[in-house]
């Protein structure tokens, strides 16, 4: 269980995390979604005691992370797979974590097997690892202490499609066993595929939160016909809300059956009819991303927090 | 967590966990001192240089130099250069290599991590000194045998202890620069600058300024540390070691640790 309550972090004039409140529950994968610079990584650093909040609290399993006596046994953390000492071997990196937590050494080999790093690979220096291998090593470190909570920052970065699939299955079974997973990403599709709950943030604030099904269902139905304007008018006169897109697609709050009937009654041949899965979420997300684009003069004061204090 | 089947026991409440003992952290930090190539070579250089110095003295040195005391004094000198760099790598490497992210996520109590690093460095410092003394004893016997001399056991205990103190202070200074700067390259430069450049500049200034020649040792730690390796040392010189140590080690270390406690790890 992760609880974030009114969490705020300011760097001078910049508010990287702004009165953020959300919960990640056990048994569920919570996706933490936001464009680059939205404050995801800062939030995760505040949560894991690597940064100090200006205001508000963040607790894991009911305690502040910094108050956990041996956090590795309760919380698996992977904030940046590239932040590992390049001069150590993969195995040595794990052994250091294993010794810090006070675990038997056999656990190291078990984790190497779990994340699919071979013995030969584990004896190579991390400097020579690909980003995907570093992600696997980072996951191994996070899972080493058999924790009940996982906090992962962009864990799919650098993984190949098979690796992404593997990561998904791993997180799914971790959550199905009652674990709490909080993972961040700036890719909507990635989060959609794995998360039970989604928290979307922009400029350090929550802009949408709820179960994935809720957020995606809220999008309604997409109907496409040659004459979008006529279709839109027919739906509106039938008492539904309808928004015509540029490409002949109309998004409406009518169900698929009702939307089809309306179009049929109006004599409009329907070329596409389906749930508008995630369209609304995607629109919202794209709006957020657009807001963050650097080439907009009005956004000069909203750079990414990382690096602001480097 | 000694059980082999953690799945069969109900998970412990976090509050019931035992905190990570300092001994375990010291063990981990000791391991970190030897598990990377850079610091492993720095440490391996200690016996190698001692051996080289011993061979050089044995082959080319005058008979009067073939003594336990001379060997020990010669061989302790390189430690004053090598071990501070090991200290710099131990602390600043966490930031330059960004492994601090994992280190402090596994142990959010940063003060404990730094204490473990300090203890590990102290142990290595003392072990290196002990190995130098031991190797010097062997070298004395071998060299005396080779030259057909009687081995001279003229090691002054107090002088040796003072030499070890001088070089432990240099290690502490390396640790301090790394805590304050938290970046390998600048900390190395600061450390080497202190060991090589400051004494030179200081002696040049002392040559032109009478005031500095008389009072400089109160401020210049590298200067006052050199008193420790001389056969005799006065009370005033001890006091100068003290003021230099306060100014260049104790004070920046306290400020650096306070800052390190609050700084964001990224």
Short mmCIF file of N, CA, C and O in Angstrom, two decimals, chain B residues 33-53 75 78-79 82-83 85-86 89 124 127-128 131-132 135:
data_model
loop_
_atom_site.label_atom_id
_atom_site.label_comp_id
_atom_site.label_asym_id
_atom_site.label_seq_id
_atom_site.Cartn_x
_atom_site.Cartn_y
_atom_site.Cartn_z
N UNK B 33 35.14 -1.52 -1.45
CA UNK B 33 36.49 -0.96 -1.62
C UNK B 33 37.34 -1.83 -2.53
O UNK B 33 38.33 -1.37 -3.08
N UNK B 34 37.01 -3.11 -2.65
CA UNK B 34 37.86 -3.99 -3.44
C UNK B 34 37.16 -4.59 -4.65
O UNK B 34 37.77 -5.34 -5.40
N UNK B 35 35.87 -4.27 -4.87
CA UNK B 35 35.18 -4.94 -5.97
C UNK B 35 35.17 -4.14 -7.26
O UNK B 35 34.54 -4.54 -8.24
N UNK B 36 35.84 -2.99 -7.29
CA UNK B 36 36.00 -2.29 -8.57
C UNK B 36 37.48 -2.22 -8.91
O UNK B 36 38.32 -2.26 -8.01
N UNK B 37 37.74 -2.12 -10.20
CA UNK B 37 39.13 -2.19 -10.63
C UNK B 37 39.95 -1.04 -10.05
O UNK B 37 41.06 -1.24 -9.59
N UNK B 38 39.38 0.17 -10.07
CA UNK B 38 40.15 1.35 -9.67
C UNK B 38 40.67 1.21 -8.24
O UNK B 38 41.88 1.31 -7.99
N UNK B 39 39.76 0.96 -7.29
CA UNK B 39 40.24 0.95 -5.90
C UNK B 39 41.02 -0.32 -5.61
O UNK B 39 41.89 -0.33 -4.75
N UNK B 40 40.72 -1.40 -6.35
CA UNK B 40 41.49 -2.63 -6.13
C UNK B 40 42.95 -2.41 -6.49
O UNK B 40 43.85 -2.81 -5.76
N UNK B 41 43.20 -1.70 -7.59
CA UNK B 41 44.58 -1.42 -7.99
C UNK B 41 45.25 -0.48 -7.02
O UNK B 41 46.44 -0.64 -6.71
N UNK B 42 44.50 0.52 -6.55
CA UNK B 42 45.09 1.45 -5.58
C UNK B 42 45.54 0.68 -4.34
O UNK B 42 46.62 0.93 -3.80
N UNK B 43 44.71 -0.26 -3.90
CA UNK B 43 45.06 -1.02 -2.69
C UNK B 43 46.18 -2.02 -2.98
O UNK B 43 47.08 -2.22 -2.16
N UNK B 44 46.14 -2.63 -4.17
CA UNK B 44 47.18 -3.60 -4.51
C UNK B 44 48.53 -2.90 -4.62
O UNK B 44 49.59 -3.52 -4.42
N UNK B 45 48.51 -1.59 -4.93
CA UNK B 45 49.76 -0.85 -5.08
C UNK B 45 50.50 -0.73 -3.75
O UNK B 45 51.72 -0.55 -3.74
N UNK B 46 49.77 -0.83 -2.62
CA UNK B 46 50.41 -0.65 -1.31
C UNK B 46 51.54 -1.66 -1.09
O UNK B 46 52.70 -1.26 -0.92
N UNK B 47 51.28 -2.98 -1.13
CA UNK B 47 52.38 -3.92 -0.94
C UNK B 47 53.40 -3.87 -2.08
O UNK B 47 54.59 -4.04 -1.84
N UNK B 48 52.91 -3.60 -3.30
CA UNK B 48 53.83 -3.55 -4.44
C UNK B 48 54.87 -2.45 -4.26
O UNK B 48 56.07 -2.66 -4.46
N UNK B 49 54.38 -1.26 -3.87
CA UNK B 49 55.30 -0.14 -3.71
C UNK B 49 56.25 -0.40 -2.53
O UNK B 49 57.45 -0.10 -2.60
N UNK B 50 55.70 -0.97 -1.46
CA UNK B 50 56.56 -1.31 -0.32
C UNK B 50 57.69 -2.23 -0.76
O UNK B 50 58.86 -2.04 -0.41
N UNK B 51 57.31 -3.22 -1.56
CA UNK B 51 58.29 -4.18 -2.04
C UNK B 51 59.34 -3.51 -2.93
O UNK B 51 60.55 -3.73 -2.78
N UNK B 52 58.86 -2.67 -3.85
CA UNK B 52 59.77 -1.95 -4.75
C UNK B 52 60.75 -1.09 -3.96
O UNK B 52 61.95 -1.10 -4.22
N UNK B 53 60.19 -0.34 -2.99
CA UNK B 53 61.04 0.53 -2.18
C UNK B 53 62.08 -0.30 -1.44
O UNK B 53 63.27 0.06 -1.38
N UNK B 75 58.37 3.35 3.20
CA UNK B 75 57.21 2.67 2.63
C UNK B 75 55.89 3.27 3.06
O UNK B 75 54.87 3.09 2.39
N UNK B 78 54.17 6.38 0.42
CA UNK B 78 53.20 6.23 -0.68
C UNK B 78 51.76 6.06 -0.20
O UNK B 78 50.82 6.43 -0.90
N UNK B 79 51.59 5.52 1.01
CA UNK B 79 50.22 5.35 1.52
C UNK B 79 49.51 6.68 1.61
O UNK B 79 48.31 6.79 1.37
N UNK B 82 48.10 7.15 -1.78
CA UNK B 82 47.16 6.17 -2.34
C UNK B 82 45.85 6.09 -1.57
O UNK B 82 44.77 6.12 -2.15
N UNK B 83 45.96 6.00 -0.24
CA UNK B 83 44.75 5.74 0.55
C UNK B 83 43.73 6.88 0.50
O UNK B 83 42.53 6.63 0.46
N UNK B 85 43.01 8.58 -2.01
CA UNK B 85 42.28 8.40 -3.27
C UNK B 85 41.26 7.28 -3.14
O UNK B 85 40.18 7.35 -3.72
N UNK B 86 41.61 6.25 -2.38
CA UNK B 86 40.64 5.17 -2.12
C UNK B 86 39.43 5.76 -1.38
O UNK B 86 38.27 5.44 -1.69
N UNK B 89 37.26 7.69 -3.85
CA UNK B 89 36.47 6.79 -4.70
C UNK B 89 35.29 6.20 -3.93
O UNK B 89 34.19 6.08 -4.45
N UNK B 124 40.82 -0.31 6.58
CA UNK B 124 41.76 -0.52 5.47
C UNK B 124 43.04 0.28 5.69
O UNK B 124 44.15 -0.20 5.44
N UNK B 127 45.04 -1.57 8.26
CA UNK B 127 45.55 -2.82 7.70
C UNK B 127 46.70 -2.55 6.75
O UNK B 127 47.71 -3.28 6.76
N UNK B 128 46.57 -1.49 5.94
CA UNK B 128 47.65 -1.16 5.02
C UNK B 128 48.92 -0.78 5.79
O UNK B 128 50.02 -1.22 5.45
N UNK B 131 50.48 -3.88 7.19
CA UNK B 131 51.14 -4.70 6.18
C UNK B 131 52.46 -4.07 5.77
O UNK B 131 53.43 -4.78 5.49
N UNK B 132 52.51 -2.73 5.77
CA UNK B 132 53.77 -2.05 5.44
C UNK B 132 54.82 -2.35 6.49
O UNK B 132 55.97 -2.68 6.17
N UNK B 135 55.91 -6.03 6.06
CA UNK B 135 56.76 -6.22 4.88
C UNK B 135 58.13 -5.58 5.09
O UNK B 135 59.15 -6.11 4.64
#
